Tab-separated table of C-alpha atoms in Angstrom:
chain	number	residue	atom	x	y	z
A	141	MET	CA	1.068	55.478	54.042
A	142	ALA	CA	4.140	56.942	52.457
A	143	LEU	CA	6.404	55.486	55.152
A	144	SER	CA	5.131	51.996	54.772
A	145	GLY	CA	5.676	52.238	51.033
A	146	ALA	CA	9.310	53.138	51.510
A	147	ALA	CA	9.870	50.281	53.886
A	148	SER	CA	8.599	47.642	51.494
A	149	ARG	CA	10.697	48.768	48.562
A	150	GLY	CA	13.696	46.618	49.384
A	151	ARG	CA	11.684	43.480	49.824
A	152	SER	CA	11.279	41.211	46.799
A	153	LEU	CA	7.892	40.074	45.835
A	154	SER	CA	7.418	36.590	47.172
A	155	ASP	CA	3.713	36.069	46.751
A	156	GLU	CA	2.508	34.573	43.531
A	157	GLU	CA	-1.016	34.390	42.362
A	158	VAL	CA	-2.139	30.873	41.641
A	159	LEU	CA	-5.392	30.569	39.806
A	160	SER	CA	-6.909	27.113	39.972
A	161	VAL	CA	-10.094	26.257	38.212
A	162	VAL	CA	-11.907	23.408	39.836
A	163	GLN	CA	-14.507	21.795	37.710
A	164	THR	CA	-16.313	18.492	37.864
A	165	LEU	CA	-15.630	16.571	34.698
A	166	PRO	CA	-18.633	14.853	33.184
A	167	GLU	CA	-18.714	11.100	32.921
A	168	ASN	CA	-17.235	8.999	30.137
A	169	ILE	CA	-19.196	6.991	27.596
A	170	VAL	CA	-18.032	3.385	27.572
A	171	THR	CA	-18.679	1.367	24.415
A	172	PRO	CA	-17.678	-2.289	24.123
A	173	ARG	CA	-16.225	-3.113	20.729
A	174	PRO	CA	-15.247	-6.670	19.767
A	175	LEU	CA	-11.826	-6.880	18.156
A	176	GLY	CA	-11.999	-9.851	15.833
A	177	SER	CA	-13.290	-13.149	17.108
A	178	HIS	CA	-11.190	-13.665	20.220
A	179	ALA	CA	-10.557	-10.243	21.665
A	180	TYR	CA	-12.524	-7.554	23.405
A	181	SER	CA	-12.075	-3.846	23.544
A	182	TRP	CA	-13.828	-0.995	25.259
A	183	GLU	CA	-13.893	2.546	24.011
A	184	LEU	CA	-14.035	5.282	26.630
A	185	GLU	CA	-15.164	8.569	25.189
A	186	PRO	CA	-15.215	11.674	27.378
A	187	THR	CA	-18.312	13.834	27.147
A	188	TYR	CA	-16.214	16.922	27.901
A	189	ARG	CA	-15.936	18.602	24.506
A	190	ASP	CA	-13.861	21.721	25.182
A	191	VAL	CA	-10.124	22.167	24.895
A	192	LEU	CA	-8.265	20.594	27.795
A	193	LYS	CA	-5.528	22.725	29.332
A	194	GLY	CA	-3.128	21.318	31.844
A	195	GLN	CA	-3.632	18.203	33.837
A	196	PRO	CA	-7.343	17.475	34.014
A	197	TRP	CA	-7.371	15.027	36.910
A	198	ASN	CA	-5.152	13.225	39.308
A	199	PRO	CA	-4.273	9.914	37.671
A	200	VAL	CA	-3.579	8.157	40.987
A	201	ASN	CA	-6.448	9.297	43.149
A	202	GLU	CA	-9.112	9.590	40.470
A	203	ALA	CA	-8.259	6.862	38.019
A	204	ARG	CA	-10.423	6.850	34.892
A	205	LEU	CA	-10.259	3.130	34.298
A	206	ARG	CA	-9.521	0.112	36.438
A	207	ILE	CA	-9.239	-3.314	34.884
A	208	LYS	CA	-10.197	-6.237	37.047
A	209	SER	CA	-8.903	-9.448	35.574
A	210	LEU	CA	-10.291	-12.756	36.742
A	211	THR	CA	-6.946	-14.411	36.161
A	212	SER	CA	-3.481	-12.927	36.343
A	213	ILE	CA	-2.772	-10.580	33.437
A	214	PRO	CA	-0.356	-12.203	30.976
A	215	THR	CA	2.747	-10.217	30.149
A	216	ILE	CA	3.205	-11.636	26.654
A	217	ALA	CA	0.997	-11.760	23.583
A	218	PRO	CA	-2.642	-11.654	24.792
A	219	ALA	CA	-1.947	-8.728	27.091
A	220	ILE	CA	-4.245	-5.799	27.802
A	221	THR	CA	-3.306	-2.737	25.798
A	222	VAL	CA	-4.453	0.775	26.576
A	223	GLU	CA	-4.456	3.296	23.769
A	224	ILE	CA	-5.205	6.994	23.838
A	225	SER	CA	-6.350	8.300	20.479
A	226	CYS	CA	-8.065	11.334	19.038
A	227	ASP	CA	-8.926	12.870	15.704
A	228	LEU	CA	-6.184	14.773	13.940
A	229	ASP	CA	-8.524	17.751	13.918
A	230	ASP	CA	-8.591	17.828	17.720
A	231	VAL	CA	-4.870	18.354	18.211
A	232	HIS	CA	-4.027	22.009	18.728
A	233	ILE	CA	-0.326	22.828	18.749
A	234	SER	CA	-0.137	26.576	19.199
A	235	ASP	CA	3.403	27.314	20.334
A	236	LEU	CA	5.467	26.009	17.408
A	237	LYS	CA	8.664	27.941	16.745
A	238	LEU	CA	11.304	27.393	14.089
A	239	LYS	CA	14.667	26.645	15.646
A	240	ASP	CA	16.553	26.543	12.368
A	241	GLU	CA	16.064	29.657	10.266
A	242	SER	CA	17.595	28.066	7.172
A	243	LEU	CA	14.612	25.726	7.031
A	244	SER	CA	12.045	28.498	6.767
A	245	ASN	CA	13.421	29.682	3.423
A	246	ARG	CA	13.219	26.160	2.087
A	247	MET	CA	9.662	25.722	3.287
A	248	VAL	CA	8.492	28.940	1.684
A	249	ALA	CA	10.272	28.139	-1.572
A	250	ALA	CA	8.865	24.664	-1.966
A	251	VAL	CA	5.115	25.016	-1.843
A	252	PHE	CA	4.483	22.578	-4.638
A	253	ASN	CA	6.414	19.355	-5.270
A	254	ASP	CA	8.005	19.054	-1.863
A	255	ILE	CA	9.355	15.569	-2.159
A	256	ASN	CA	11.620	16.061	0.843
A	257	GLU	CA	8.661	16.999	3.026
A	258	ALA	CA	6.713	13.901	1.951
A	259	ALA	CA	9.746	11.732	2.696
A	260	ALA	CA	10.263	13.378	6.091
A	261	ILE	CA	6.600	12.834	7.015
A	262	GLN	CA	6.929	9.226	5.976
A	263	HIS	CA	10.077	8.879	8.112
A	264	LEU	CA	8.154	10.203	11.125
A	265	LYS	CA	5.354	7.741	10.385
A	266	HIS	CA	7.847	4.873	10.381
A	267	ILE	CA	9.217	6.001	13.746
A	268	LEU	CA	5.669	6.112	15.127
A	269	ARG	CA	4.844	2.733	13.612
A	270	GLU	CA	7.841	1.055	15.233
A	271	ALA	CA	6.772	2.565	18.558
A	272	ASP	CA	3.405	0.782	18.078
A	273	LEU	CA	1.616	4.104	17.595
A	274	GLU	CA	0.089	3.054	14.283
A	275	PRO	CA	-0.414	6.278	12.302
A	276	SER	CA	-3.229	6.250	9.811
A	277	SER	CA	-3.104	8.345	6.683
A	278	LEU	CA	-2.719	11.790	8.184
A	279	ASP	CA	-3.910	13.556	5.055
A	280	ASN	CA	-7.399	14.382	6.270
A	281	ARG	CA	-8.491	16.089	9.448
A	282	PHE	CA	-10.748	13.272	10.589
A	283	ALA	CA	-7.882	10.779	10.623
A	284	ARG	CA	-7.502	8.790	13.826
A	285	MET	CA	-4.320	9.502	15.703
A	286	ILE	CA	-2.913	7.412	18.537
A	287	LEU	CA	-1.267	9.570	21.172
A	288	ALA	CA	-0.119	6.962	23.667
A	289	ASN	CA	-0.006	3.221	23.950
A	290	THR	CA	0.797	1.157	27.011
A	291	ILE	CA	0.378	-2.358	28.323
A	292	ALA	CA	-1.582	-2.854	31.536
A	293	THR	CA	0.297	-4.520	34.361
A	294	GLU	CA	-0.901	-5.897	37.655
A	295	ASP	CA	-1.270	-3.413	40.505
A	296	ARG	CA	0.321	-4.867	43.618
B	195	MET	CA	31.256	10.314	14.406
B	196	THR	CA	28.687	7.579	14.236
B	197	PRO	CA	25.621	8.253	12.107
B	198	ALA	CA	22.459	9.061	14.019
B	199	SER	CA	20.024	6.252	14.725
B	200	LYS	CA	17.118	5.940	12.332
B	201	TYR	CA	14.793	6.890	15.180
B	202	ASP	CA	16.652	10.157	15.736
B	203	PHE	CA	14.726	13.252	14.673
B	204	LYS	CA	17.987	14.657	13.340
B	205	ARG	CA	17.558	12.231	10.467
B	206	VAL	CA	14.155	13.731	9.714
B	207	VAL	CA	15.614	17.235	9.608
B	208	ASP	CA	18.416	15.919	7.384
B	209	THR	CA	15.784	14.565	5.006
B	210	LEU	CA	14.051	17.927	4.995
B	211	LYS	CA	17.265	19.856	4.318
B	212	SER	CA	18.740	17.384	1.885
B	213	PRO	CA	19.685	18.947	-1.457
B	214	SER	CA	18.640	15.751	-3.191
B	215	SER	CA	14.994	15.426	-4.125
B	216	SER	CA	15.173	11.834	-5.289
B	217	LEU	CA	12.605	9.676	-3.519
B	218	ARG	CA	14.905	6.707	-3.688
B	219	GLU	CA	17.950	8.486	-2.232
B	220	LEU	CA	15.886	9.937	0.604
B	221	ALA	CA	14.529	6.463	1.417
B	222	GLU	CA	18.035	5.006	1.350
B	223	ASN	CA	19.321	7.711	3.703
B	224	SER	CA	16.478	7.158	6.152
B	225	GLY	CA	17.802	3.844	7.433
B	226	PHE	CA	14.456	2.083	7.063
B	227	ASP	CA	13.642	-0.614	4.532
B	228	VAL	CA	13.839	1.105	1.148
B	229	PHE	CA	11.322	-1.179	-0.556
B	230	SER	CA	8.475	-0.549	1.890
B	231	PHE	CA	9.406	3.026	2.821
B	232	TYR	CA	6.696	4.702	0.718
B	233	GLN	CA	3.925	2.178	1.345
B	234	LYS	CA	0.825	4.000	2.635
B	235	ALA	CA	2.654	7.306	2.220
B	236	ASP	CA	0.982	10.593	1.426
B	237	LEU	CA	2.553	11.527	-1.907
B	238	SER	CA	-0.272	13.637	-3.247
B	239	GLY	CA	0.427	16.588	-5.485
B	240	LEU	CA	4.020	15.700	-6.351
B	241	ASP	CA	5.862	15.806	-9.635
B	242	LEU	CA	7.675	12.521	-10.038
B	243	SER	CA	9.289	13.388	-13.362
B	244	ASN	CA	12.802	12.079	-14.074
B	245	GLN	CA	12.870	10.082	-10.835
B	246	ASP	CA	14.501	6.696	-10.479
B	247	LEU	CA	11.845	4.763	-8.566
B	248	ARG	CA	13.284	1.290	-9.054
B	249	GLY	CA	13.326	-0.703	-5.842
B	250	LEU	CA	10.427	1.254	-4.333
B	251	ASN	CA	6.876	0.093	-3.761
B	252	PHE	CA	3.877	2.419	-3.514
B	253	SER	CA	1.210	0.030	-2.293
B	254	GLY	CA	-1.465	1.932	-0.399
B	255	ALA	CA	0.174	5.266	-1.123
B	256	ASN	CA	-1.940	8.317	-1.841
B	257	LEU	CA	-0.720	9.545	-5.235
B	258	LYS	CA	-3.727	11.678	-6.080
B	259	GLY	CA	-2.787	14.780	-7.995
B	260	SER	CA	0.715	13.498	-8.620
B	261	ILE	CA	2.049	13.564	-12.133
B	262	GLY	CA	5.235	12.401	-13.746
B	263	SER	CA	6.890	11.543	-16.981
B	264	ASN	CA	10.159	9.941	-17.926
B	265	PHE	CA	10.539	8.093	-14.623
B	266	GLU	CA	11.691	4.547	-14.101
B	267	ALA	CA	9.794	2.145	-11.848
B	268	ASP	CA	9.554	-1.587	-11.311
B	269	GLU	CA	6.597	-3.322	-12.872
B	270	GLY	CA	3.718	-3.460	-10.416
B	271	ALA	CA	5.279	-0.882	-8.084
B	272	PHE	CA	2.143	1.295	-8.156
B	273	ASN	CA	-0.348	-1.559	-7.662
B	274	GLY	CA	-2.545	-0.834	-4.672
B	275	GLY	CA	-1.784	2.861	-4.806
B	276	PHE	CA	-4.421	5.540	-5.285
B	277	THR	CA	-3.921	7.731	-8.294
B	278	ASP	CA	-5.978	9.825	-10.687
B	279	SER	CA	-3.298	10.579	-13.227
B	280	ASP	CA	-2.892	8.749	-16.517
B	281	ASP	CA	0.899	8.885	-16.158
B	282	LEU	CA	0.869	6.680	-13.086
B	283	SER	CA	-2.247	4.594	-13.650
B	284	ALA	CA	-0.608	3.200	-16.785
B	285	TYR	CA	1.740	1.391	-14.407
B	286	ILE	CA	-1.096	-0.323	-12.526
B	287	ASP	CA	-2.049	-3.824	-13.699
B	288	LYS	CA	-4.125	-6.704	-12.372
B	289	PHE	CA	-1.120	-8.603	-10.938
B	290	ASP	CA	-1.415	-6.925	-7.569
B	291	CYS	CA	-0.673	-9.719	-5.067
B	292	PHE	CA	2.669	-10.164	-3.340
B	293	LEU	CA	4.376	-13.529	-2.929
B	294	ASP	CA	3.367	-13.501	0.734
B	295	ASP	CA	-0.300	-13.286	-0.160
B	296	VAL	CA	-0.475	-16.755	-1.687
B	297	LEU	CA	1.412	-18.189	1.308
B	298	HIS	CA	-1.471	-17.270	3.608
B	299	SER	CA	-2.519	-20.239	5.730
B	300	GLN	CA	-6.200	-19.725	4.920
B	301	ALA	CA	-5.635	-19.674	1.159
B	302	LYS	CA	-5.932	-23.452	0.776
B	303	PHE	CA	-9.576	-23.335	1.869
B	304	VAL	CA	-10.638	-21.037	-0.950
B	305	TYR	CA	-11.439	-22.041	-4.521
B	306	VAL	CA	-9.270	-19.583	-6.428
B	307	PHE	CA	-6.587	-19.780	-9.082
B	308	THR	CA	-3.507	-17.741	-9.787
B	309	GLN	CA	-1.614	-16.264	-12.661
B	310	PHE	CA	1.895	-14.779	-12.648
B	311	ARG	CA	2.747	-11.611	-14.525
B	312	PRO	CA	4.351	-12.412	-17.889
B	313	GLY	CA	8.081	-12.252	-17.371
B	314	ALA	CA	7.957	-12.053	-13.573
B	315	ILE	CA	9.282	-15.558	-12.996
B	316	ASP	CA	11.818	-15.089	-15.803
B	317	GLU	CA	13.041	-11.961	-14.068
B	318	SER	CA	13.176	-13.721	-10.702
B	319	ILE	CA	15.141	-16.610	-12.172
B	320	ASN	CA	17.519	-14.121	-13.731
B	321	VAL	CA	18.005	-12.104	-10.539
B	322	LEU	CA	18.303	-15.123	-8.267
B	323	ARG	CA	20.689	-16.834	-10.741
B	324	THR	CA	18.769	-20.054	-10.703
B	325	THR	CA	16.822	-22.253	-13.107
B	326	SER	CA	13.232	-23.353	-13.313
B	327	GLN	CA	14.530	-26.868	-12.577
B	328	THR	CA	15.891	-25.689	-9.190
B	329	ILE	CA	12.652	-23.880	-8.382
B	330	ALA	CA	10.699	-27.013	-9.281
B	331	GLU	CA	12.916	-29.100	-7.007
B	332	ILE	CA	12.542	-26.785	-4.030
B	333	ALA	CA	8.821	-26.366	-4.629
B	334	LYS	CA	8.403	-30.131	-5.169
B	335	LEU	CA	6.566	-29.442	-8.392
B	336	ASN	CA	6.818	-30.791	-11.872
B	337	VAL	CA	9.029	-28.617	-14.082
B	338	ALA	CA	6.136	-28.410	-16.517
B	339	THR	CA	4.054	-26.661	-13.850
B	340	VAL	CA	6.777	-24.094	-13.229
B	341	ARG	CA	7.062	-23.524	-16.977
B	342	LYS	CA	3.311	-23.132	-17.178
B	343	ALA	CA	3.370	-20.499	-14.448
B	344	ARG	CA	6.320	-18.901	-16.232
B	345	ARG	CA	4.271	-18.645	-19.413
B	346	SER	CA	1.654	-16.785	-17.350
B	347	GLN	CA	-0.942	-19.493	-17.676
B	348	VAL	CA	-3.492	-20.134	-14.954
B	349	VAL	CA	-2.135	-22.443	-12.234
B	350	ALA	CA	-3.597	-23.726	-8.989
B	351	LEU	CA	-3.038	-21.702	-5.863
B	352	GLU	CA	-0.939	-24.533	-4.362
B	353	SER	CA	1.473	-24.368	-7.289
B	354	ALA	CA	1.751	-20.614	-6.922
B	355	SER	CA	2.367	-20.846	-3.191
B	356	ALA	CA	5.003	-23.553	-3.720
B	357	ILE	CA	6.752	-21.390	-6.312
B	358	ALA	CA	6.486	-18.368	-4.009
B	359	PHE	CA	7.972	-20.420	-1.190
B	360	ALA	CA	10.885	-21.460	-3.405
B	361	ILE	CA	11.558	-17.925	-4.645
B	362	LYS	CA	11.459	-16.536	-1.105
B	363	GLY	CA	13.801	-19.281	0.073
B	364	LEU	CA	16.281	-18.524	-2.703
B	365	LEU	CA	16.006	-14.815	-1.887
B	366	GLN	CA	16.921	-15.515	1.734
B	367	LYS	CA	20.043	-17.382	0.670
B	368	LEU	CA	21.468	-14.395	-1.177
B	369	ARG	CA	23.979	-12.193	0.564
B	370	THR	CA	22.821	-8.791	1.771
B	371	ALA	CA	24.840	-6.963	-0.873
B	372	GLU	CA	23.199	-8.980	-3.607
B	373	ARG	CA	19.754	-8.587	-2.131
B	374	GLN	CA	19.650	-4.894	-3.000
B	375	ARG	CA	18.962	-5.420	-6.666
B	376	THR	CA	16.365	-8.104	-6.006
B	377	SER	CA	13.551	-5.688	-5.250
B	378	ILE	CA	11.901	-6.805	-8.478
B	379	VAL	CA	11.232	-10.157	-6.789
B	380	ARG	CA	9.484	-8.408	-3.895
B	381	GLN	CA	7.133	-6.443	-6.137
B	382	PRO	CA	3.566	-7.739	-6.589
B	383	MET	CA	3.450	-10.246	-9.448
B	384	ILE	CA	0.480	-12.565	-8.910
B	385	SER	CA	-3.129	-12.172	-9.949
B	386	ILE	CA	-5.844	-14.104	-8.102
B	387	LEU	CA	-8.608	-15.463	-10.327
B	388	GLU	CA	-12.010	-16.787	-9.446
B	389	LEU	CA	-13.928	-19.237	-11.565
B	390	PRO	CA	-17.629	-18.440	-11.334
B	391	TYR	CA	-20.078	-21.174	-12.244
B	392	GLY	CA	-20.556	-21.407	-15.984
B	393	SER	CA	-18.123	-18.620	-16.662
B	394	GLU	CA	-14.469	-17.967	-17.396
B	395	PHE	CA	-11.595	-17.037	-15.096
B	396	ARG	CA	-12.088	-13.591	-13.700
B	397	PRO	CA	-9.397	-11.670	-11.781
B	398	ILE	CA	-10.286	-10.416	-8.314
B	399	SER	CA	-8.559	-7.543	-6.597
B	400	ARG	CA	-6.206	-7.946	-3.660
B	401	GLU	CA	-8.736	-6.304	-1.324
B	402	ARG	CA	-11.400	-8.764	-2.428
B	403	TYR	CA	-8.960	-11.642	-1.924
B	404	ALA	CA	-8.210	-10.449	1.631
B	405	THR	CA	-11.947	-10.226	2.338
B	406	VAL	CA	-12.459	-13.723	0.959
B	407	LEU	CA	-9.724	-15.136	3.218
B	408	GLU	CA	-11.276	-13.446	6.215
B	409	LEU	CA	-14.727	-14.770	5.318
B	410	SER	CA	-13.290	-18.245	4.861
B	411	ALA	CA	-11.698	-18.139	8.318
B	412	MET	CA	-15.003	-17.042	9.836
B	413	VAL	CA	-17.025	-19.679	8.034
B	414	ASN	CA	-14.558	-22.440	8.897
B	415	THR	CA	-14.576	-21.467	12.563
B	416	TYR	CA	-18.341	-21.516	12.483
B	417	ARG	CA	-18.428	-24.928	10.849
B	418	ASN	CA	-15.897	-26.456	13.230
B	419	LYS	CA	-17.884	-25.134	16.138
B	420	HIS	CA	-21.333	-26.184	15.064
B	421	ARG	CA	-20.931	-29.271	12.924
B	422	PRO	CA	-18.291	-31.900	12.279
B	423	PRO	CA	-15.753	-30.799	9.658
B	424	GLU	CA	-16.679	-33.457	7.143
B	425	HIS	CA	-15.580	-31.750	3.987
B	426	GLU	CA	-12.708	-29.832	5.433
B	427	TYR	CA	-10.143	-30.922	2.894
B	428	LEU	CA	-12.445	-32.075	0.122
B	429	PHE	CA	-14.555	-29.072	-0.513
B	430	ARG	CA	-13.565	-25.479	-1.084
B	431	ASP	CA	-15.754	-22.472	-1.099
B	432	SER	CA	-15.577	-20.080	-4.004
B	433	PRO	CA	-15.577	-16.340	-3.272
B	434	ALA	CA	-19.195	-16.032	-4.405
B	435	MET	CA	-20.218	-18.979	-2.213
B	436	LEU	CA	-18.413	-17.524	0.799
B	437	SER	CA	-20.274	-14.256	0.407
B	438	TRP	CA	-23.554	-16.131	0.254
B	439	ILE	CA	-22.742	-18.336	3.267
B	440	SER	CA	-21.623	-15.422	5.373
B	441	LYS	CA	-24.731	-13.490	4.430
B	442	TYR	CA	-26.957	-16.465	5.150
B	443	TYR	CA	-25.432	-17.723	8.367
B	444	LEU	CA	-23.771	-14.757	9.938
B	445	GLU	CA	-26.192	-11.981	9.177
B	446	ARG	CA	-29.296	-13.969	9.833
B	447	GLY	CA	-29.615	-13.599	13.566
B	448	GLU	CA	-30.001	-10.309	15.334
B	449	ASP	CA	-26.784	-10.841	17.227
B	450	PRO	CA	-23.776	-11.266	14.943
B	451	GLY	CA	-21.769	-12.638	17.847
B	452	TRP	CA	-21.745	-16.168	16.555
B	453	ILE	CA	-18.438	-17.013	18.192
B	454	ARG	CA	-18.455	-14.865	21.262
B	455	TYR	CA	-21.829	-16.038	22.501
B	456	PRO	CA	-22.303	-19.710	21.610
B	457	GLN	CA	-25.950	-20.298	20.956
B	458	ARG	CA	-28.126	-22.910	19.367
B	459	VAL	CA	-28.418	-22.250	15.670
B	460	GLU	CA	-31.300	-23.487	13.566
B	461	GLU	CA	-30.668	-25.667	10.598
B	462	PRO	CA	-30.783	-23.585	7.429
B	463	GLY	CA	-34.149	-23.829	5.780
B	464	PRO	CA	-34.814	-24.251	2.061
B	465	LEU	CA	-33.474	-21.557	-0.198
B	466	PHE	CA	-36.707	-20.905	-2.018
B	467	ALA	CA	-40.059	-21.118	-0.342
B	468	VAL	CA	-42.765	-22.405	-2.696
B	469	GLU	CA	-46.205	-21.255	-1.771
B	470	TYR	CA	-49.323	-23.067	-2.923
B	471	ASP	CA	-52.753	-21.582	-3.035
């Protein structure tokens, strides 16, 4: 036993433990919602209520949604848009770190009357708005937040 | 070194670290449109004292818990904002519609009237360096009508939209450098009035006006679909009438999908059913 231990000392550890949790995701709830008088929309709500960690499914092999259009999908105005949204309350960002230490002093000092913070938040909202990720008023935790927005194209 | 693009997050950090705490300066440094920068913003719990807020608009902004004294702001800048402080609510008046609102294509189907804020057209004429004669010529109106609007008397919505069209046209002609001090022209300055039956002119809010336009579009689509548009240009629905029609026609059936699923609709029955013994 002792000999074998001495022999393996020089070797670097090459094995790595990979823990993969395989779980069947429950189905989605699909709700049709008319958007005005001339447009349709469908809301897909997952019934999986826990915190998602990592990539939950393979987007190519197990697509969540396929759109079958009777005609060719137009690339301009009446196109099909796919939006991913959630409540502000549901976003957990746990690994935030301050890169600039000079900011932390400012943040602690200005608890009340932080005009700069309000302006910075508004600047971020404008950036989001021009990227078509329409931010609602993010001042309550039930506010709707759009995470991604894309236009469906034809799969050839 | 070229300044960072307005989409660069460095700009956001600059805003956060900026020694200035003037809302207007921060908006100017952001690179976005200064006038609309704080629309729908969350400005709750701030002290706006001694700020120069001219050229800013706070429509839809959350100003709850914010206080302020000795600040300067354009007239009507806080219209449409949400506030609970007497300091700011003193700046809110009934003239809460923008020039664009009366230029809405659906507005000509609704029986409403308009009124300009006293001094708003004077101020616009002053800023745009024009005369009421020029505005009347561009708007194809009688000068007397422009003067009437200028005196803040009730005018028809067509007159208001023609005047708005003229003012916006003159604003476009100005050079960019001159356009900076014309924010007063972009502030809300029009009040929409309804004329209920047997009553006097009554101002309606901008939200109510938007609802009325939406209802009018729905009702007109319904009419064009189900019956010939006989009175399209002769008859206009008042806001109260539109509410009644939408309630009667659109909420009657179980399925509100009156456009999406064309179906045979019954003729409306009598309003009041008289029962005899």
